[in-house]
Amino acid sequence: MNKPQSAGTSEILRSSQKDEEYLHYLRSLVADITQRCLGIPIWIKWREFSNTFSDALFYSLTTLSGLQTLGEEYSNIIQVNRTLKSVPPRWVRMTDVSFRTFGCYFLLKLQTWLEKEIAELSSATSEEDDPLLVNIKEYLPAVFKALGVMQRLHLIVFYLYGNYYSISKRLTGIKYVVIRRWLAKPDQQLSYKLLGWIAATQLCLSLAVTIYSKSTKSSLDSSTQLHSETSEELVTSKNQCSLCFEKRNSSTATPCGHLFCWSCITSWMQNKEECPLCRESFPPSKLILLQNYY
């Protein structure tokens, strides 16, 4: 019996890109149902969880059910364990799906919660009296930036050696094998290795620039204090976003003259290319970000 052939970088990338197309379609369906049933403000508040729920639903119907995803079927690959001889057990697939769908969501929520707690402690305690608080405020952003660097390093390793496109696959040891050998294209691996070295060079340069800028840049305490003071201003009907019902952040105008938060209206436009108030249709390129407007 021939040894199973590992899927190459091109097959895994093609599968992931195809899955992303179906995930985007499913997210738009869930978002539309949420808007119709619960209202736009609730969807704006929970849109991140809505996308996470859509991803979990997609992988529950495919990977957890022991089936190929639509992208895997398109690329003629299947998931196997590290030995390439058997399908991963259910608990391994469940771990993979959990990390893949909820990992980033909970990390973002943890970052938001930590920043909020630190801000509350800072307002209640003088930083001069609590040096530990000063250290946490200084190094917490660096910790989350380090996670982003790790993600980029993981992607570079994938381009160079293949096997694991997502971190969850690397943690659980799930690999891919090609179902039909004659459809594999191992000769394309060289171009992806070149892309990996380019990405590694870019990462090294960006880290060098960041370190240099950190050593020469002055403290941003004044701008942080100004931001906190601005966020505490009273929200009036004049500067209120009609989608999130909070003070507008980065006011953005539509061609019909209505104003929204930049993040709110761009999120809305991903699902419907129309004004939420008057329903006038227009493309996202017509949105105007108002500089120095409050």
PDB file of C-alpha atoms in Angstrom:
ATOM      1  CA  MET A   1       0.000   0.000   0.000  1.00  0.00           C
ATOM      2  CA  ASN A   2       1.394   3.436  -1.009  1.00  0.00           C
ATOM      3  CA  LYS A   3       2.243   5.894   1.700  1.00  0.00           C
ATOM      4  CA  PRO A   4      -0.295   8.745   1.958  1.00  0.00           C
ATOM      5  CA  GLN A   5       0.874  11.930   0.306  1.00  0.00           C
ATOM      6  CA  SER A   6       0.829  15.052   2.466  1.00  0.00           C
ATOM      7  CA  ALA A   7      -1.091  17.985   1.069  1.00  0.00           C
ATOM      8  CA  GLY A   8       1.081  20.816  -0.173  1.00  0.00           C
ATOM      9  CA  THR A   9       0.909  24.493   0.658  1.00  0.00           C
ATOM     10  CA  SER A  10      -1.129  25.266  -2.456  1.00  0.00           C
ATOM     11  CA  GLU A  11      -3.851  22.697  -1.643  1.00  0.00           C
ATOM     12  CA  ILE A  12      -4.156  23.864   1.976  1.00  0.00           C
ATOM     13  CA  LEU A  13      -4.284  27.547   0.978  1.00  0.00           C
ATOM     14  CA  ARG A  14      -6.868  26.878  -1.725  1.00  0.00           C
ATOM     15  CA  SER A  15      -9.019  24.993   0.785  1.00  0.00           C
ATOM     16  CA  SER A  16      -8.791  27.778   3.368  1.00  0.00           C
ATOM     17  CA  GLN A  17      -9.664  30.472   0.827  1.00  0.00           C
ATOM     18  CA  LYS A  18     -12.681  28.524  -0.374  1.00  0.00           C
ATOM     19  CA  ASP A  19     -13.874  27.972   3.202  1.00  0.00           C
ATOM     20  CA  GLU A  20     -13.524  31.699   3.857  1.00  0.00           C
ATOM     21  CA  GLU A  21     -15.911  32.437   0.995  1.00  0.00           C
ATOM     22  CA  TYR A  22     -18.592  30.195   2.489  1.00  0.00           C
ATOM     23  CA  LEU A  23     -17.911  31.550   5.990  1.00  0.00           C
ATOM     24  CA  HIS A  24     -18.434  35.102   4.751  1.00  0.00           C
ATOM     25  CA  TYR A  25     -21.729  34.077   3.162  1.00  0.00           C
ATOM     26  CA  LEU A  26     -22.904  32.349   6.354  1.00  0.00           C
ATOM     27  CA  ARG A  27     -21.905  35.363   8.477  1.00  0.00           C
ATOM     28  CA  SER A  28     -23.986  37.635   6.264  1.00  0.00           C
ATOM     29  CA  LEU A  29     -27.001  35.338   6.634  1.00  0.00           C
ATOM     30  CA  VAL A  30     -26.707  35.213  10.424  1.00  0.00           C
ATOM     31  CA  ALA A  31     -26.188  38.990  10.547  1.00  0.00           C
ATOM     32  CA  ASP A  32     -29.320  39.572   8.446  1.00  0.00           C
ATOM     33  CA  ILE A  33     -31.401  37.285  10.669  1.00  0.00           C
ATOM     34  CA  THR A  34     -30.068  39.008  13.802  1.00  0.00           C
ATOM     35  CA  GLN A  35     -30.860  42.464  12.435  1.00  0.00           C
ATOM     36  CA  ARG A  36     -34.401  41.481  11.477  1.00  0.00           C
ATOM     37  CA  CYS A  37     -35.217  39.671  14.728  1.00  0.00           C
ATOM     38  CA  LEU A  38     -33.291  41.651  17.371  1.00  0.00           C
ATOM     39  CA  GLY A  39     -32.674  45.015  15.729  1.00  0.00           C
ATOM     40  CA  ILE A  40     -29.651  46.835  14.399  1.00  0.00           C
ATOM     41  CA  PRO A  41     -28.303  48.230  17.736  1.00  0.00           C
ATOM     42  CA  ILE A  42     -28.137  44.742  19.250  1.00  0.00           C
ATOM     43  CA  TRP A  43     -26.406  43.406  16.136  1.00  0.00           C
ATOM     44  CA  ILE A  44     -23.862  46.250  16.268  1.00  0.00           C
ATOM     45  CA  LYS A  45     -23.150  45.410  19.910  1.00  0.00           C
ATOM     46  CA  TRP A  46     -22.825  41.657  19.328  1.00  0.00           C
ATOM     47  CA  ARG A  47     -21.528  41.537  15.750  1.00  0.00           C
ATOM     48  CA  GLU A  48     -18.200  39.958  16.797  1.00  0.00           C
ATOM     49  CA  PHE A  49     -20.007  37.163  18.623  1.00  0.00           C
ATOM     50  CA  SER A  50     -22.350  36.796  15.638  1.00  0.00           C
ATOM     51  CA  ASN A  51     -19.378  36.128  13.344  1.00  0.00           C
ATOM     52  CA  THR A  52     -17.879  33.700  15.871  1.00  0.00           C
ATOM     53  CA  PHE A  53     -21.183  31.861  16.182  1.00  0.00           C
ATOM     54  CA  SER A  54     -21.396  31.592  12.367  1.00  0.00           C
ATOM     55  CA  ASP A  55     -17.897  30.076  12.195  1.00  0.00           C
ATOM     56  CA  ALA A  56     -18.718  27.603  14.966  1.00  0.00           C
ATOM     57  CA  LEU A  57     -21.898  26.584  13.146  1.00  0.00           C
ATOM     58  CA  PHE A  58     -19.992  26.026   9.896  1.00  0.00           C
ATOM     59  CA  TYR A  59     -17.306  23.828  11.458  1.00  0.00           C
ATOM     60  CA  SER A  60     -19.848  21.961  13.598  1.00  0.00           C
ATOM     61  CA  LEU A  61     -21.732  20.907  10.478  1.00  0.00           C
ATOM     62  CA  THR A  62     -18.534  19.824   8.721  1.00  0.00           C
ATOM     63  CA  THR A  63     -15.439  19.025  10.790  1.00  0.00           C
ATOM     64  CA  LEU A  64     -17.203  17.949  13.998  1.00  0.00           C
ATOM     65  CA  SER A  65     -19.635  15.826  11.985  1.00  0.00           C
ATOM     66  CA  GLY A  66     -16.732  13.884  10.473  1.00  0.00           C
ATOM     67  CA  LEU A  67     -17.172  15.476   7.032  1.00  0.00           C
ATOM     68  CA  GLN A  68     -14.918  17.547   4.824  1.00  0.00           C
ATOM     69  CA  THR A  69     -15.417  21.270   4.755  1.00  0.00           C
ATOM     70  CA  LEU A  70     -16.466  22.663   1.396  1.00  0.00           C
ATOM     71  CA  GLY A  71     -12.947  23.983   0.875  1.00  0.00           C
ATOM     72  CA  GLU A  72     -11.366  20.611   1.684  1.00  0.00           C
ATOM     73  CA  GLU A  73     -13.734  18.899  -0.729  1.00  0.00           C
ATOM     74  CA  TYR A  74     -12.880  21.468  -3.387  1.00  0.00           C
ATOM     75  CA  SER A  75      -9.129  20.878  -2.905  1.00  0.00           C
ATOM     76  CA  ASN A  76      -9.415  17.072  -2.565  1.00  0.00           C
ATOM     77  CA  ILE A  77      -7.794  16.875   0.864  1.00  0.00           C
ATOM     78  CA  ILE A  78      -8.855  15.299   4.164  1.00  0.00           C
ATOM     79  CA  GLN A  79      -7.779  15.788   7.768  1.00  0.00           C
ATOM     80  CA  VAL A  80      -5.555  13.121   9.377  1.00  0.00           C
ATOM     81  CA  ASN A  81      -3.480  12.788  12.525  1.00  0.00           C
ATOM     82  CA  ARG A  82       0.293  13.213  12.745  1.00  0.00           C
ATOM     83  CA  THR A  83       0.933   9.672  11.462  1.00  0.00           C
ATOM     84  CA  LEU A  84      -1.097  10.348   8.278  1.00  0.00           C
ATOM     85  CA  LYS A  85      -2.818   6.983   8.789  1.00  0.00           C
ATOM     86  CA  SER A  86      -6.156   7.751  10.446  1.00  0.00           C
ATOM     87  CA  VAL A  87      -8.759  10.471  10.838  1.00  0.00           C
ATOM     88  CA  PRO A  88      -8.329  12.583  14.014  1.00  0.00           C
ATOM     89  CA  PRO A  89     -10.601  11.485  16.882  1.00  0.00           C
ATOM     90  CA  ARG A  90     -13.641  13.583  17.691  1.00  0.00           C
ATOM     91  CA  TRP A  91     -12.139  15.235  20.774  1.00  0.00           C
ATOM     92  CA  VAL A  92      -9.127  16.400  18.756  1.00  0.00           C
ATOM     93  CA  ARG A  93     -11.387  17.873  16.078  1.00  0.00           C
ATOM     94  CA  MET A  94     -13.471  19.545  18.776  1.00  0.00           C
ATOM     95  CA  THR A  95     -10.333  21.084  20.297  1.00  0.00           C
ATOM     96  CA  ASP A  96      -9.277  22.331  16.867  1.00  0.00           C
ATOM     97  CA  VAL A  97     -12.676  23.925  16.176  1.00  0.00           C
ATOM     98  CA  SER A  98     -12.817  25.499  19.654  1.00  0.00           C
ATOM     99  CA  PHE A  99      -9.400  27.134  19.298  1.00  0.00           C
ATOM    100  CA  ARG A 100     -10.104  28.203  15.732  1.00  0.00           C
ATOM    101  CA  THR A 101     -13.495  29.809  16.331  1.00  0.00           C
ATOM    102  CA  PHE A 102     -13.390  31.076  19.917  1.00  0.00           C
ATOM    103  CA  GLY A 103      -9.661  31.653  20.470  1.00  0.00           C
ATOM    104  CA  CYS A 104      -9.385  35.110  18.875  1.00  0.00           C
ATOM    105  CA  TYR A 105     -12.800  36.162  20.206  1.00  0.00           C
ATOM    106  CA  PHE A 106     -11.900  35.451  23.832  1.00  0.00           C
ATOM    107  CA  LEU A 107      -8.435  37.000  23.436  1.00  0.00           C
ATOM    108  CA  LEU A 108     -10.010  40.242  22.199  1.00  0.00           C
ATOM    109  CA  LYS A 109     -12.541  40.184  25.043  1.00  0.00           C
ATOM    110  CA  LEU A 110      -9.738  39.527  27.541  1.00  0.00           C
ATOM    111  CA  GLN A 111      -7.719  42.442  26.175  1.00  0.00           C
ATOM    112  CA  THR A 112     -10.743  44.774  26.377  1.00  0.00           C
ATOM    113  CA  TRP A 113     -11.524  43.637  29.922  1.00  0.00           C
ATOM    114  CA  LEU A 114      -7.938  44.071  31.107  1.00  0.00           C
ATOM    115  CA  GLU A 115      -7.693  47.547  29.595  1.00  0.00           C
ATOM    116  CA  LYS A 116     -10.977  48.533  31.259  1.00  0.00           C
ATOM    117  CA  GLU A 117      -9.888  47.206  34.652  1.00  0.00           C
ATOM    118  CA  ILE A 118      -6.537  48.967  34.397  1.00  0.00           C
ATOM    119  CA  ALA A 119      -8.270  52.234  33.472  1.00  0.00           C
ATOM    120  CA  GLU A 120     -10.548  51.942  36.511  1.00  0.00           C
ATOM    121  CA  LEU A 121      -7.602  51.196  38.795  1.00  0.00           C
ATOM    122  CA  SER A 122      -5.695  54.132  37.356  1.00  0.00           C
ATOM    123  CA  SER A 123      -8.575  56.506  38.073  1.00  0.00           C
ATOM    124  CA  ALA A 124      -8.899  55.208  41.641  1.00  0.00           C
ATOM    125  CA  THR A 125      -5.194  54.936  42.445  1.00  0.00           C
ATOM    126  CA  SER A 126      -2.307  57.284  41.817  1.00  0.00           C
ATOM    127  CA  GLU A 127       0.268  55.731  39.518  1.00  0.00           C
ATOM    128  CA  GLU A 128       3.047  57.179  41.662  1.00  0.00           C
ATOM    129  CA  ASP A 129       1.791  55.112  44.600  1.00  0.00           C
ATOM    130  CA  ASP A 130       1.477  51.891  42.580  1.00  0.00           C
ATOM    131  CA  PRO A 131       4.519  51.127  40.392  1.00  0.00           C
ATOM    132  CA  LEU A 132       3.075  47.684  39.576  1.00  0.00           C
ATOM    133  CA  LEU A 133       0.161  49.371  37.814  1.00  0.00           C
ATOM    134  CA  VAL A 134       2.582  51.455  35.779  1.00  0.00           C
ATOM    135  CA  ASN A 135       4.444  48.319  34.663  1.00  0.00           C
ATOM    136  CA  ILE A 136       1.221  46.565  33.682  1.00  0.00           C
ATOM    137  CA  LYS A 137       0.062  49.533  31.614  1.00  0.00           C
ATOM    138  CA  GLU A 138       3.444  49.675  29.908  1.00  0.00           C
ATOM    139  CA  TYR A 139       3.892  45.994  29.081  1.00  0.00           C
ATOM    140  CA  LEU A 140       0.316  44.802  28.470  1.00  0.00           C
ATOM    141  CA  PRO A 141       0.165  46.178  24.894  1.00  0.00           C
ATOM    142  CA  ALA A 142       3.530  44.551  24.211  1.00  0.00           C
ATOM    143  CA  VAL A 143       2.150  41.161  25.266  1.00  0.00           C
ATOM    144  CA  PHE A 144      -0.715  41.330  22.785  1.00  0.00           C
ATOM    145  CA  LYS A 145       1.600  42.631  20.075  1.00  0.00           C
ATOM    146  CA  ALA A 146       3.825  39.628  20.740  1.00  0.00           C
ATOM    147  CA  LEU A 147       0.840  37.369  20.032  1.00  0.00           C
ATOM    148  CA  GLY A 148       0.459  39.072  16.659  1.00  0.00           C
ATOM    149  CA  VAL A 149       4.145  38.508  15.931  1.00  0.00           C
ATOM    150  CA  MET A 150       3.733  34.831  16.831  1.00  0.00           C
ATOM    151  CA  GLN A 151       0.879  34.579  14.338  1.00  0.00           C
ATOM    152  CA  ARG A 152       3.087  36.047  11.613  1.00  0.00           C
ATOM    153  CA  LEU A 153       5.927  33.680  12.523  1.00  0.00           C
ATOM    154  CA  HIS A 154       3.529  30.761  12.312  1.00  0.00           C
ATOM    155  CA  LEU A 155       2.467  31.874   8.822  1.00  0.00           C
ATOM    156  CA  ILE A 156       6.102  32.166   7.732  1.00  0.00           C
ATOM    157  CA  VAL A 157       6.803  28.608   8.930  1.00  0.00           C
ATOM    158  CA  PHE A 158       3.755  27.433   6.981  1.00  0.00           C
ATOM    159  CA  TYR A 159       5.021  29.022   3.756  1.00  0.00           C
ATOM    160  CA  LEU A 160       8.439  27.452   4.278  1.00  0.00           C
ATOM    161  CA  TYR A 161       7.438  23.958   5.362  1.00  0.00           C
ATOM    162  CA  GLY A 162       3.672  23.586   4.809  1.00  0.00           C
ATOM    163  CA  ASN A 163       1.494  21.292   6.989  1.00  0.00           C
ATOM    164  CA  TYR A 164      -0.179  23.743   9.412  1.00  0.00           C
ATOM    165  CA  TYR A 165      -1.963  26.846   8.101  1.00  0.00           C
ATOM    166  CA  SER A 166      -3.823  27.618  11.348  1.00  0.00           C
ATOM    167  CA  ILE A 167      -2.354  27.639  14.849  1.00  0.00           C
ATOM    168  CA  SER A 168      -5.160  25.363  16.048  1.00  0.00           C
ATOM    169  CA  LYS A 169      -4.046  22.706  13.557  1.00  0.00           C
ATOM    170  CA  ARG A 170      -0.467  22.951  14.820  1.00  0.00           C
ATOM    171  CA  LEU A 171      -1.568  22.634  18.464  1.00  0.00           C
ATOM    172  CA  THR A 172      -3.742  19.600  17.761  1.00  0.00           C
ATOM    173  CA  GLY A 173      -1.389  17.986  15.217  1.00  0.00           C
ATOM    174  CA  ILE A 174      -3.993  17.769  12.462  1.00  0.00           C
ATOM    175  CA  LYS A 175      -2.462  17.451   8.998  1.00  0.00           C
ATOM    176  CA  TYR A 176      -3.860  16.988   5.495  1.00  0.00           C
ATOM    177  CA  VAL A 177      -3.353  14.308   2.871  1.00  0.00           C
ATOM    178  CA  VAL A 178      -4.274  14.440  -0.801  1.00  0.00           C
ATOM    179  CA  ILE A 179      -7.097  12.142  -1.902  1.00  0.00           C
ATOM    180  CA  ARG A 180      -6.166  12.098  -5.584  1.00  0.00           C
ATOM    181  CA  ARG A 181      -2.410  12.122  -6.026  1.00  0.00           C
ATOM    182  CA  TRP A 182      -2.483  13.249  -9.658  1.00  0.00           C
ATOM    183  CA  LEU A 183      -4.104  16.547  -8.625  1.00  0.00           C
ATOM    184  CA  ALA A 184      -1.272  17.468  -6.249  1.00  0.00           C
ATOM    185  CA  LYS A 185       1.217  20.144  -7.332  1.00  0.00           C
ATOM    186  CA  PRO A 186       4.404  19.709  -5.258  1.00  0.00           C
ATOM    187  CA  ASP A 187       6.417  21.816  -7.729  1.00  0.00           C
ATOM    188  CA  GLN A 188       4.633  24.947  -6.495  1.00  0.00           C
ATOM    189  CA  GLN A 189       6.226  24.671  -3.029  1.00  0.00           C
ATOM    190  CA  LEU A 190       9.336  26.599  -4.152  1.00  0.00           C
ATOM    191  CA  SER A 191       7.346  29.768  -4.886  1.00  0.00           C
ATOM    192  CA  TYR A 192       5.707  29.594  -1.454  1.00  0.00           C
ATOM    193  CA  LYS A 193       9.106  29.191   0.199  1.00  0.00           C
ATOM    194  CA  LEU A 194      10.201  32.370  -1.553  1.00  0.00           C
ATOM    195  CA  LEU A 195       7.077  34.079  -0.210  1.00  0.00           C
ATOM    196  CA  GLY A 196       7.957  32.811   3.255  1.00  0.00           C
ATOM    197  CA  TRP A 197      11.446  34.347   3.105  1.00  0.00           C
ATOM    198  CA  ILE A 198       9.971  37.648   1.893  1.00  0.00           C
ATOM    199  CA  ALA A 199       7.492  37.613   4.798  1.00  0.00           C
ATOM    200  CA  ALA A 200      10.316  36.838   7.235  1.00  0.00           C
ATOM    201  CA  THR A 201      12.366  39.754   5.908  1.00  0.00           C
ATOM    202  CA  GLN A 202       9.394  42.089   6.195  1.00  0.00           C
ATOM    203  CA  LEU A 203       8.769  40.965   9.774  1.00  0.00           C
ATOM    204  CA  CYS A 204      12.390  41.566  10.761  1.00  0.00           C
ATOM    205  CA  LEU A 205      12.330  45.036   9.215  1.00  0.00           C
ATOM    206  CA  SER A 206       9.056  45.960  10.922  1.00  0.00           C
ATOM    207  CA  LEU A 207      10.398  44.781  14.296  1.00  0.00           C
ATOM    208  CA  ALA A 208      13.554  46.808  13.798  1.00  0.00           C
ATOM    209  CA  VAL A 209      11.534  49.919  12.946  1.00  0.00           C
ATOM    210  CA  THR A 210       9.288  49.366  15.977  1.00  0.00           C
ATOM    211  CA  ILE A 211      12.252  48.999  18.344  1.00  0.00           C
ATOM    212  CA  TYR A 212      13.869  52.119  16.903  1.00  0.00           C
ATOM    213  CA  SER A 213      10.688  54.173  17.175  1.00  0.00           C
ATOM    214  CA  LYS A 214      10.143  53.009  20.754  1.00  0.00           C
ATOM    215  CA  SER A 215      13.617  54.169  21.714  1.00  0.00           C
ATOM    216  CA  THR A 216      13.095  57.658  20.244  1.00  0.00           C
ATOM    217  CA  LYS A 217       9.379  58.279  20.801  1.00  0.00           C
ATOM    218  CA  SER A 218       8.185  60.332  23.764  1.00  0.00           C
ATOM    219  CA  SER A 219       5.529  59.163  26.177  1.00  0.00           C
ATOM    220  CA  LEU A 220       1.892  59.094  24.980  1.00  0.00           C
ATOM    221  CA  ASP A 221       0.361  59.736  28.401  1.00  0.00           C
ATOM    222  CA  SER A 222      -1.034  63.122  27.368  1.00  0.00           C
ATOM    223  CA  SER A 223      -2.854  61.701  24.352  1.00  0.00           C
ATOM    224  CA  THR A 224      -4.213  58.810  26.421  1.00  0.00           C
ATOM    225  CA  GLN A 225      -5.544  61.240  29.013  1.00  0.00           C
ATOM    226  CA  LEU A 226      -7.151  63.355  26.288  1.00  0.00           C
ATOM    227  CA  HIS A 227      -8.842  60.255  24.843  1.00  0.00           C
ATOM    228  CA  SER A 228     -10.253  59.250  28.230  1.00  0.00           C
ATOM    229  CA  GLU A 229     -11.567  62.758  28.831  1.00  0.00           C
ATOM    230  CA  THR A 230     -13.207  62.820  25.413  1.00  0.00           C
ATOM    231  CA  SER A 231     -14.897  59.438  25.943  1.00  0.00           C
ATOM    232  CA  GLU A 232     -16.487  60.712  29.156  1.00  0.00           C
ATOM    233  CA  GLU A 233     -18.258  63.636  27.459  1.00  0.00           C
ATOM    234  CA  LEU A 234     -22.046  63.672  27.548  1.00  0.00           C
ATOM    235  CA  VAL A 235     -23.615  62.150  24.429  1.00  0.00           C
ATOM    236  CA  THR A 236     -26.205  64.456  22.921  1.00  0.00           C
ATOM    237  CA  SER A 237     -28.581  63.920  20.035  1.00  0.00           C
ATOM    238  CA  LYS A 238     -26.333  66.083  17.853  1.00  0.00           C
ATOM    239  CA  ASN A 239     -23.277  63.823  18.096  1.00  0.00           C
ATOM    240  CA  GLN A 240     -25.026  60.475  18.606  1.00  0.00           C
ATOM    241  CA  CYS A 241     -24.635  57.569  16.185  1.00  0.00           C
ATOM    242  CA  SER A 242     -27.983  56.233  14.986  1.00  0.00           C
ATOM    243  CA  LEU A 243     -26.685  52.652  14.915  1.00  0.00           C
ATOM    244  CA  CYS A 244     -24.987  52.181  18.293  1.00  0.00           C
ATOM    245  CA  PHE A 245     -26.759  55.099  20.080  1.00  0.00           C
ATOM    246  CA  GLU A 246     -23.459  56.257  21.550  1.00  0.00           C
ATOM    247  CA  LYS A 247     -21.211  59.242  20.901  1.00  0.00           C
ATOM    248  CA  ARG A 248     -19.956  59.090  17.330  1.00  0.00           C
ATOM    249  CA  ASN A 249     -16.384  57.916  16.955  1.00  0.00           C
ATOM    250  CA  SER A 250     -14.710  58.987  13.686  1.00  0.00           C
ATOM    251  CA  SER A 251     -17.827  60.603  12.252  1.00  0.00           C
ATOM    252  CA  THR A 252     -18.610  59.388   8.747  1.00  0.00           C
ATOM    253  CA  ALA A 253     -21.093  60.891   6.304  1.00  0.00           C
ATOM    254  CA  THR A 254     -23.199  59.052   3.733  1.00  0.00           C
ATOM    255  CA  PRO A 255     -24.117  60.577   0.343  1.00  0.00           C
ATOM    256  CA  CYS A 256     -27.616  61.231   1.700  1.00  0.00           C
ATOM    257  CA  GLY A 257     -26.203  63.353   4.546  1.00  0.00           C
ATOM    258  CA  HIS A 258     -26.573  61.054   7.580  1.00  0.00           C
ATOM    259  CA  LEU A 259     -23.757  60.663  10.113  1.00  0.00           C
ATOM    260  CA  PHE A 260     -22.554  57.449  11.808  1.00  0.00           C
ATOM    261  CA  CYS A 261     -19.493  55.993  13.496  1.00  0.00           C
ATOM    262  CA  TRP A 262     -16.956  54.777  10.969  1.00  0.00           C
ATOM    263  CA  SER A 263     -16.891  51.257  12.457  1.00  0.00           C
ATOM    264  CA  CYS A 264     -20.704  51.077  12.650  1.00  0.00           C
ATOM    265  CA  ILE A 265     -21.454  52.154   9.088  1.00  0.00           C
ATOM    266  CA  THR A 266     -18.647  50.079   7.548  1.00  0.00           C
ATOM    267  CA  SER A 267     -19.905  47.005   9.412  1.00  0.00           C
ATOM    268  CA  TRP A 268     -23.399  47.741   8.145  1.00  0.00           C
ATOM    269  CA  MET A 269     -22.160  48.168   4.556  1.00  0.00           C
ATOM    270  CA  GLN A 270     -20.586  44.715   4.617  1.00  0.00           C
ATOM    271  CA  ASN A 271     -24.098  43.284   4.620  1.00  0.00           C
ATOM    272  CA  LYS A 272     -26.251  45.958   2.961  1.00  0.00           C
ATOM    273  CA  GLU A 273     -25.035  48.710   0.659  1.00  0.00           C
ATOM    274  CA  GLU A 274     -27.658  51.241   1.682  1.00  0.00           C
ATOM    275  CA  CYS A 275     -28.230  53.942   4.305  1.00  0.00           C
ATOM    276  CA  PRO A 276     -29.671  52.455   7.544  1.00  0.00           C
ATOM    277  CA  LEU A 277     -32.012  55.449   7.925  1.00  0.00           C
ATOM    278  CA  CYS A 278     -33.368  56.415   4.496  1.00  0.00           C
ATOM    279  CA  ARG A 279     -32.421  53.202   2.610  1.00  0.00           C
ATOM    280  CA  GLU A 280     -30.691  55.071  -0.224  1.00  0.00           C
ATOM    281  CA  SER A 281     -28.386  52.676  -2.071  1.00  0.00           C
ATOM    282  CA  PHE A 282     -24.711  53.561  -2.571  1.00  0.00           C
ATOM    283  CA  PRO A 283     -21.334  51.730  -2.631  1.00  0.00           C
ATOM    284  CA  PRO A 284     -18.965  51.810   0.391  1.00  0.00           C
ATOM    285  CA  SER A 285     -16.557  53.993  -1.614  1.00  0.00           C
ATOM    286  CA  LYS A 286     -19.041  56.873  -1.256  1.00  0.00           C
ATOM    287  CA  LEU A 287     -18.582  57.038   2.527  1.00  0.00           C
ATOM    288  CA  ILE A 288     -16.763  60.173   3.679  1.00  0.00           C
ATOM    289  CA  LEU A 289     -14.693  60.147   6.885  1.00  0.00           C
ATOM    290  CA  LEU A 290     -14.990  63.633   8.388  1.00  0.00           C
ATOM    291  CA  GLN A 291     -11.610  64.760   9.690  1.00  0.00           C
ATOM    292  CA  ASN A 292     -11.584  67.027  12.774  1.00  0.00           C
ATOM    293  CA  TYR A 293     -15.386  66.835  13.075  1.00  0.00           C
ATOM    294  CA  TYR A 294     -17.000  66.064  16.439  1.00  0.00           C
TER     295      TYR A 294
END
